[in-house]
XYZ file of C-alpha atoms in Angstrom:
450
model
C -68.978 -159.044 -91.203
C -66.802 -161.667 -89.951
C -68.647 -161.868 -86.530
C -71.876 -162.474 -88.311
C -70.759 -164.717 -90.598
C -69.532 -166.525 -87.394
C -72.451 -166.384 -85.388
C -74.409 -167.769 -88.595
C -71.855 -170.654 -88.775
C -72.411 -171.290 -85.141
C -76.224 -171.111 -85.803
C -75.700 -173.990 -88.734
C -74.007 -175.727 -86.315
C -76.977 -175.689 -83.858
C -79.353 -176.775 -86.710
C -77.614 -179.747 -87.655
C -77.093 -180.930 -84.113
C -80.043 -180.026 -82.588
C -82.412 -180.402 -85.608
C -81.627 -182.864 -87.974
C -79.660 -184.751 -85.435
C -76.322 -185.125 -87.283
C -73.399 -187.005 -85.050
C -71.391 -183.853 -83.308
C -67.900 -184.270 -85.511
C -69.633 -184.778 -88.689
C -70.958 -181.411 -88.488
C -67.970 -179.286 -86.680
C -66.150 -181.161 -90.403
C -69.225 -179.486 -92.415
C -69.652 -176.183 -90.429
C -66.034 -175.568 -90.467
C -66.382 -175.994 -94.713
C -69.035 -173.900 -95.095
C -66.920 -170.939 -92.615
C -63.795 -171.374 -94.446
C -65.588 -170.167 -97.812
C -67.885 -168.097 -96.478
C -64.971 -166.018 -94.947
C -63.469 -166.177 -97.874
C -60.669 -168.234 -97.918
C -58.928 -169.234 -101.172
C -60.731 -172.890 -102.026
C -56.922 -174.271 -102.042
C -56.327 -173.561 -98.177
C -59.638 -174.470 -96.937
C -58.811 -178.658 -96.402
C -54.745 -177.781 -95.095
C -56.677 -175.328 -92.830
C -58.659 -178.048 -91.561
C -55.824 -180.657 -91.293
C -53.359 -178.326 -89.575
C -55.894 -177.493 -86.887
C -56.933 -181.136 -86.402
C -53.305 -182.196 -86.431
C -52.023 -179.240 -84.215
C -54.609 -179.984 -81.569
C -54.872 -183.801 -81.090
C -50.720 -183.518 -81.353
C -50.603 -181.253 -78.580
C -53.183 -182.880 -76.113
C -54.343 -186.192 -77.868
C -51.830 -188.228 -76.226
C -53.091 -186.747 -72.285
C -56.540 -187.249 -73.127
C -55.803 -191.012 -73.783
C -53.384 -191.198 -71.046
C -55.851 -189.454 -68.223
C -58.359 -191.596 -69.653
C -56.518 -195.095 -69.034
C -54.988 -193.603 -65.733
C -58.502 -192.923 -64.591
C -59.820 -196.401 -65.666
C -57.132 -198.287 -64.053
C -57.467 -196.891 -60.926
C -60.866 -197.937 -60.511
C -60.995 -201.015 -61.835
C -58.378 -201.789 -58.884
C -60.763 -199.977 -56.510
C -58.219 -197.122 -55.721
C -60.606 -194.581 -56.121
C -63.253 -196.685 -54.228
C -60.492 -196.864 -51.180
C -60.388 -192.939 -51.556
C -63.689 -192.050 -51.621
C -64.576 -194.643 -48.884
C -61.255 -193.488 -46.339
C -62.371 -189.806 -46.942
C -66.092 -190.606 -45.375
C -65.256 -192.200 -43.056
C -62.435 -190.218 -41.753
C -64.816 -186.910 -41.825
C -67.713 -188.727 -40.793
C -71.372 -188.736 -41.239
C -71.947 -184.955 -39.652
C -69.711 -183.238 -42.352
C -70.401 -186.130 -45.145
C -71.307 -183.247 -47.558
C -67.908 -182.412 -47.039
C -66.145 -185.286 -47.423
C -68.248 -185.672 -50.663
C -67.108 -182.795 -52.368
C -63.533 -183.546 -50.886
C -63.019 -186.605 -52.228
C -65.067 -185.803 -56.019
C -62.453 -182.712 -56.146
C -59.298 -185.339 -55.414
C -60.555 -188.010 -57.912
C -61.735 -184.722 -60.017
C -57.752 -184.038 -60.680
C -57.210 -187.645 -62.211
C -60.875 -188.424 -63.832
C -62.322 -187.113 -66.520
C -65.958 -185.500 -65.636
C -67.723 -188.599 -67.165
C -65.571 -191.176 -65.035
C -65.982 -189.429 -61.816
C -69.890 -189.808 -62.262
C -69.723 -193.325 -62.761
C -67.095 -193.540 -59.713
C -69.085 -191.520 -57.147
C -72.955 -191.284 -58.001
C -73.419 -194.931 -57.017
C -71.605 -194.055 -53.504
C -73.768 -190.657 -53.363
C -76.941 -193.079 -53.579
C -75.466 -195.110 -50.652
C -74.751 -192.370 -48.199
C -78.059 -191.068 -48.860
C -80.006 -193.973 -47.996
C -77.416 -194.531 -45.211
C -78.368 -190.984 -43.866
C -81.206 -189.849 -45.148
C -80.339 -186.708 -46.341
C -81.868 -184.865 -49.015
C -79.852 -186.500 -52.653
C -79.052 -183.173 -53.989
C -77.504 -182.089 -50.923
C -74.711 -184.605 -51.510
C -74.846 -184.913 -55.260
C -74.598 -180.814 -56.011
C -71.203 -180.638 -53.725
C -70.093 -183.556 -55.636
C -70.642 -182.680 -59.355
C -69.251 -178.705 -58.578
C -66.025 -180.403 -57.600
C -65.824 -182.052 -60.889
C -66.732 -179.511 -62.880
C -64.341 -176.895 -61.392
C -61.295 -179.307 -61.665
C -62.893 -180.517 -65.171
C -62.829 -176.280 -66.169
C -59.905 -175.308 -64.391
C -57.036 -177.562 -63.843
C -54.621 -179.611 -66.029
C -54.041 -182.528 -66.595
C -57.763 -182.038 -68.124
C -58.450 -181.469 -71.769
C -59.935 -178.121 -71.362
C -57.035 -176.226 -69.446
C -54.139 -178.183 -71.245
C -55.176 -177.828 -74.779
C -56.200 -173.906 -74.197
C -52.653 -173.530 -72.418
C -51.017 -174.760 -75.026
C -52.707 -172.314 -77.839
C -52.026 -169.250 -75.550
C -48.592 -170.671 -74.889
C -49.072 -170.533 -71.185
C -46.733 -172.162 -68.617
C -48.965 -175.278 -67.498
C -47.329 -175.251 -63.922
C -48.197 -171.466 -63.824
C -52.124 -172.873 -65.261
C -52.798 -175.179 -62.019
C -51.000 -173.041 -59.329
C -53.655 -170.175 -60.613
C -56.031 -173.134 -61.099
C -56.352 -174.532 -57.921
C -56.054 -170.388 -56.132
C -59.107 -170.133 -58.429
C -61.219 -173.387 -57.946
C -61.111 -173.885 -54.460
C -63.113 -170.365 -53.509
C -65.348 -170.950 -56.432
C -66.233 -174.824 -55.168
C -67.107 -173.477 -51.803
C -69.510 -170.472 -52.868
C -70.869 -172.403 -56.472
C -70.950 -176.093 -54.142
C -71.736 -176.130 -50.395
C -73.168 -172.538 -50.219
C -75.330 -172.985 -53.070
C -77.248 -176.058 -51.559
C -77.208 -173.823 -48.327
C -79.396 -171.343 -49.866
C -81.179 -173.889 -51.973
C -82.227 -175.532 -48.692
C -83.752 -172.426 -47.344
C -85.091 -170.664 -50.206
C -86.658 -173.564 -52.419
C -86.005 -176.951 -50.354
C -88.319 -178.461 -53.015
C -85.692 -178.435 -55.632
C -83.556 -181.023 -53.509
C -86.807 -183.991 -53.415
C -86.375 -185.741 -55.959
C -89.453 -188.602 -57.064
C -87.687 -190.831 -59.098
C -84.428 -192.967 -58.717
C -82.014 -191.964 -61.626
C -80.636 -194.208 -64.334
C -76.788 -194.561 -64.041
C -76.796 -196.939 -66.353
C -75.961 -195.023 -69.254
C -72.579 -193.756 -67.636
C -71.296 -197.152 -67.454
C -70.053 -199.699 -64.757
C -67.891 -200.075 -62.298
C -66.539 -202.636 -60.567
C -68.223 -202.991 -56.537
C -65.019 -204.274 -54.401
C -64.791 -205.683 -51.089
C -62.837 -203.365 -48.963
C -60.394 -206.399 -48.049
C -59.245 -206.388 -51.757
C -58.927 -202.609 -51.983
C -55.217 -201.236 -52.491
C -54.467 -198.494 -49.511
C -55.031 -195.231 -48.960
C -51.948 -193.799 -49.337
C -50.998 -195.628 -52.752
C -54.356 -195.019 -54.273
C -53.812 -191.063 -53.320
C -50.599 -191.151 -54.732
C -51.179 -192.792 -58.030
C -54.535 -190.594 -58.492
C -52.369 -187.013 -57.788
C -49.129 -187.918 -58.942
C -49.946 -185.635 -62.462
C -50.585 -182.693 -60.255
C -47.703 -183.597 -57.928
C -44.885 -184.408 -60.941
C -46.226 -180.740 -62.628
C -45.620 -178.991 -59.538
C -42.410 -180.341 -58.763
C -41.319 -178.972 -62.105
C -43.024 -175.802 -62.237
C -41.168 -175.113 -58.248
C -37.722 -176.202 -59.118
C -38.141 -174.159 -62.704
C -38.901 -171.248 -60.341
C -35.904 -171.838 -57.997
C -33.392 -171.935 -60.709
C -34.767 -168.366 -62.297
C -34.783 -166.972 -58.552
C -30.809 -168.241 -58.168
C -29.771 -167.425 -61.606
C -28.545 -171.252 -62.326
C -27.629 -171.656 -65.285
C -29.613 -174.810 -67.767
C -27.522 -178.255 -67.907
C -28.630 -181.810 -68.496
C -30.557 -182.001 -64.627
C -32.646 -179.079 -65.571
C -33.391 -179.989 -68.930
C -34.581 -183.315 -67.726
C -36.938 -182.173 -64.990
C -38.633 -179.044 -67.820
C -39.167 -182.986 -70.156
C -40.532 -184.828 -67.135
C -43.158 -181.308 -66.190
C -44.155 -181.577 -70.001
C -48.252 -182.782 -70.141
C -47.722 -185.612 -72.063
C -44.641 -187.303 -70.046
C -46.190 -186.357 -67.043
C -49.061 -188.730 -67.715
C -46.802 -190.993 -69.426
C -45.128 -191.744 -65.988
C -48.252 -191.270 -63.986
C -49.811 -194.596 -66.293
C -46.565 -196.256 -65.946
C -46.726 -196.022 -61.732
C -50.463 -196.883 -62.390
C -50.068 -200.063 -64.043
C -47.296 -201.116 -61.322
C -49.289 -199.357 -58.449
C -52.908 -200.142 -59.479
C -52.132 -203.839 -61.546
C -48.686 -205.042 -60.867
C -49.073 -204.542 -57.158
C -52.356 -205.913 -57.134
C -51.670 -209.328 -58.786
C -53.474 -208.051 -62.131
C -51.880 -209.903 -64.865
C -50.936 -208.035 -67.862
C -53.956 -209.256 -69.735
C -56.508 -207.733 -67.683
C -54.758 -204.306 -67.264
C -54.622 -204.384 -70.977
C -58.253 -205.211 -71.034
C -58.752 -202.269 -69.015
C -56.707 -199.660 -71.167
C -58.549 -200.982 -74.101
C -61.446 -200.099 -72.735
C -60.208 -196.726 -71.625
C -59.326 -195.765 -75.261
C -62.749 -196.984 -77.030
C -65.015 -195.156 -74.485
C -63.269 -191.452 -75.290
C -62.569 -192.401 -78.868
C -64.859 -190.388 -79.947
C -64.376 -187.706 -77.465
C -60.847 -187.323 -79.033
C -61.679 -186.968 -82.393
C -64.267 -184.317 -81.636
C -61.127 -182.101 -79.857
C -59.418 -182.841 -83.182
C -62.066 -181.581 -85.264
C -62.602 -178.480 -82.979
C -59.232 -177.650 -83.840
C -60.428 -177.304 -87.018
C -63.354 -175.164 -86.352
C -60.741 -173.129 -84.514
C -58.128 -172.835 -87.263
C -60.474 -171.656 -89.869
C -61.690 -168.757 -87.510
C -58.055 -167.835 -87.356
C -57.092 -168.489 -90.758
C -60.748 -166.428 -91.948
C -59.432 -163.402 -90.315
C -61.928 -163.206 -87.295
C -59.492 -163.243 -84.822
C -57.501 -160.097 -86.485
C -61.006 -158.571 -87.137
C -61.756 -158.968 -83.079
C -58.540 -157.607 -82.322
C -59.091 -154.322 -84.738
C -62.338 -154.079 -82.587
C -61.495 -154.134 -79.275
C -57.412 -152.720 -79.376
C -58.482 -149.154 -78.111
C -60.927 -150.632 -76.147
C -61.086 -150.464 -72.257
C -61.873 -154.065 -71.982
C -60.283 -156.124 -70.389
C -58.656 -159.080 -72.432
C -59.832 -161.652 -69.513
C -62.969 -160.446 -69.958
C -63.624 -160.141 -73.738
C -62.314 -164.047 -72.926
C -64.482 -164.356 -70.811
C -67.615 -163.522 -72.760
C -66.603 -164.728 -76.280
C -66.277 -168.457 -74.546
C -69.602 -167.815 -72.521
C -71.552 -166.401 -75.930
C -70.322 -169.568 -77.734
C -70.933 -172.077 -74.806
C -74.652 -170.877 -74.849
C -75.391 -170.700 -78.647
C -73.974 -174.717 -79.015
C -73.432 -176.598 -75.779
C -69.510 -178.305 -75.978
C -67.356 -176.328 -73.469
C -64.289 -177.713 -75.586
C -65.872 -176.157 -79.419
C -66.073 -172.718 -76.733
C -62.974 -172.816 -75.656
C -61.171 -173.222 -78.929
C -62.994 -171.079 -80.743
C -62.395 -168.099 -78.214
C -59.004 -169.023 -78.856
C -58.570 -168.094 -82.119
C -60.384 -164.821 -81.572
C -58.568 -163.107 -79.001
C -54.800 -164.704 -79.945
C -53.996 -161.869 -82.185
C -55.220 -159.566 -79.672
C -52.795 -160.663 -76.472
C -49.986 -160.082 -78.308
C -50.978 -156.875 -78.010
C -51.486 -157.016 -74.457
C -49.478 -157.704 -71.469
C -52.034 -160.099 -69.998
C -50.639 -163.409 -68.364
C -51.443 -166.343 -70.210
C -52.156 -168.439 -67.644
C -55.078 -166.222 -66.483
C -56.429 -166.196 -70.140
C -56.390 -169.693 -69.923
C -58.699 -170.196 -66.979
C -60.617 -167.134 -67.805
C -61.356 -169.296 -71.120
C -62.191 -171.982 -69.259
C -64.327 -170.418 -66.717
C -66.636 -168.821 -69.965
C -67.020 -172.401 -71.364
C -68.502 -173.750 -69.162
C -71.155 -170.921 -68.613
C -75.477 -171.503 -68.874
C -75.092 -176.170 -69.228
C -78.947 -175.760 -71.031
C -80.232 -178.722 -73.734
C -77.726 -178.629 -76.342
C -75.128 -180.065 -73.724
C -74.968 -183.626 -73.376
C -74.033 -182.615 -69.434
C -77.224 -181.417 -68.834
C -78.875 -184.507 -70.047
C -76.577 -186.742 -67.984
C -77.006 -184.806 -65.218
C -80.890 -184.707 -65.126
C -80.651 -188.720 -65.987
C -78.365 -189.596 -63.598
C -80.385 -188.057 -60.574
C -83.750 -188.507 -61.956
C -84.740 -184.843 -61.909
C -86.940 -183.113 -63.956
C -86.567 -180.659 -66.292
C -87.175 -177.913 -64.119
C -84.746 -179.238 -61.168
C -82.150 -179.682 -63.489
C -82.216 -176.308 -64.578
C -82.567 -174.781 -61.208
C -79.762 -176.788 -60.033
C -77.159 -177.446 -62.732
C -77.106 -175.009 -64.861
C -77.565 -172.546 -62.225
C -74.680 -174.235 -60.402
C -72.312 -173.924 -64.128
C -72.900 -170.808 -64.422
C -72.011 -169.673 -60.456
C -68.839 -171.654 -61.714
C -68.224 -169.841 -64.793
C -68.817 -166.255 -62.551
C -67.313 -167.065 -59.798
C -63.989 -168.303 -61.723
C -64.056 -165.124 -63.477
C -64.123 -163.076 -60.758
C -61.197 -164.898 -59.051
C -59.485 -165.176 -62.158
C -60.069 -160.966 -61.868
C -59.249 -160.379 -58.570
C -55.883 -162.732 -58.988
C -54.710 -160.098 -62.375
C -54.736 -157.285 -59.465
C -51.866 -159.657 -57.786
C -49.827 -160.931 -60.095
């Protein structure tokens, strides 16, 4: 009963979005109401319910979501990730410039948020393809896999962080298994995918109408005297990833030697935390991406501002999710799941696997799939010797399964590029779900390891 009172709560959901058109937080508040009671939950513990999940959530990953937003924002308004993506072309050169593509959308992928890495690189896609004539999806596909996988799979992003931190998963452990997992999945869901693409149905990659980027956004068109280097726009844009691994290594070095905690220790585990680790990543930004520059304080400010409105939204939406999430687990459904499957044969990366893909279809936001299979199979790995980390990116992996209408992806996608409905299909949501497959069966084959 709980499990069909869920799936009709997830249906509501779909009605109200889809049908009558009501704003995507206003109706997780309403469909997360109507679950509470439905699953019968005393009337006194429904609103707490929803306040502790909201609270718990934004408190754990609100702060990195605003942080990787502004981090992303000031590095391109200084043109760092303009001096990236253009260094990277050139350097591979116009023979593997599908390569360098995807190269350079997986580096800026680590730092930017999905949205911002459209705006960054679909402007630059449209360049290299007049430049070289080559077909626009064979560049833009590469591109928009690498984002995706590092948007699915690796922290500092929303997705990975805020699922790592309801499984309680190490989030150094999360993007060493991360990045083993993304890479082979960008190379068979990215590269190979256009390969067969190009042979099998080379129609798919002509595309009749220029797409409206617009929508996404804009971005400030430097000259590439007044772009910051290479090497200090690489550093500023992986510094998370760099500071978390640096962290995660030494933490592994003083468990292999036995060493005893003291203040050094303690002070590196703070500095590895999420939060501080994009803390100090904004700080170097402003100093490598303004200060450096000549920005004045004003205009970085500006910038930051700007940062914060555009995901506003986007934040409160993870908040509310929480909620959704909460009342599932406060309802019972994730003890009634774990009654189900505790004899079974199933693997718990699996039964991840397909609650996040099941929910990803039925309503479209990879971050309402992800929490939600959260509070489902929690009760059940404590049961289980599973590693976290996997579950997390076997979480991920299922949310972002089958991008069809009810995603806003699907729609910025098929805008962006000008495809149709048909090409968009055939090539994104084919290409999320060889991402959400893929990553599962790496995420697999890496529980036979370790």
């Amino acid at each position: 009963m709980p499990l069909i009172i869920t799936a009709l709560g997830i249906l509501v959901l779909l009605v109200l979005i889809m049908k009558l058109r009501v704003q995507t937080l206003i109706a997780l508040a309403i469909v997360s109401c109507l679950l509470a009671f439905a699953l019968g939950m005393p009337l006194d513990a429904i609103v707490p319910a929803i306040e502790k999940g909201f609270g718990a959530t934004l408190g754990g990953v609100g702060l990195i979501f605003v942080f990787g937003a502004i981090l992303g924002k000031l590095l391109a308004d200084a043109g760092g990730a303009q001096q990236i993506s253009a260094t990277l072309i050139e350097r591979f050169g116009e023979s593997r410039v599908q390569l360098s593509v995807m190269i350079t959308a997986f580096v800026l992928g680590i730092a930017l948020f999905f949205e911002v890495g459209l705006v960054l690189l679909i402007p630059i896609v449209y360049q290299i393809h007049r430049q070289t004539q080559k077909p626009l999806l064979y560049l833009a596909l590469p591109m928009i896999t690498a984002l995706s996988v590092t948007h699915a799979f690796l922290p500092p992003h929303p997705g990975p962080t805020v699922i790592a931190s309801e499984y309680q998963a190490s989030i150094g452990m999360v993007l060493i298994y991360g990045v083993i997992v993304a890479i082979p999945t960008l190379l068979l869901a990215g590269p190979l995918f256009v390969w067969l693409i190009k042979r099998t149905a080379p129609q798919l990659l002509v595309i009749k109408s220029v797409g409206d980027v617009t929508s996404l956004g804009e971005v400030k068109e430097l000259d590439r005297a007044q772009l910051p280097g290479f090497g200090i726009s690489a550093i500023t844009a992986a510094l998370p990833v760099l500071l978390m691994l640096m962290a995660t290594i030494i933490k592994f070095m003083q468990e292999a030697w036995n060493i005893e905690n003291n203040l050094l220790f303690n002070a590196i585990e703070m500095i590895g935390k999420p939060t501080m680790v994009m803390l100090i990543s904004v700080l170097f930004a402003i100093f490598s991406m303004g200060v450096m520059r000549q920005r004045s304080m004003k205009e970085l400010t500006a910038s930051m501002e700007t940062a914060v409105r555009s995901i506003a939204m986007l934040v409160m939406i993870l908040g509310i999710s929480g909620s959704f999430k909460e009342v599932l687990l406060q309802g019972g459904v994730g003890d009634y799941v774990k009654a189900l499957f505790e004899h079974s044969a199933i693997s718990p990366l699996l039964l991840a696997w397909l609650i996040s893909a099941m929910i990803r279809t039925a309503q479209g936001s990879a971050t309402v799939a992800a929490l939600s299979t959260s509070a489902m199979v929690l009760p059940l790995m404590e049961s289980s010797q599973v590693d976290p980390a996997l579950m997390v990116l076997a979480t991920g992996a299922g949310s972002v399964f089958l991008s069809h209408v009810n995603d806003t992806g699907f729609w910025l996608i098929k805008e962006s590029f000008g495809l149709s409905i048909k090409q968009t299909f055939a090539t994104w949501s084919v290409l999320e779900t060889l991402i959400s497959v893929f990553g599962l069966v790496f995420v697999l084959l890496l529980s036979l390891v370790v």
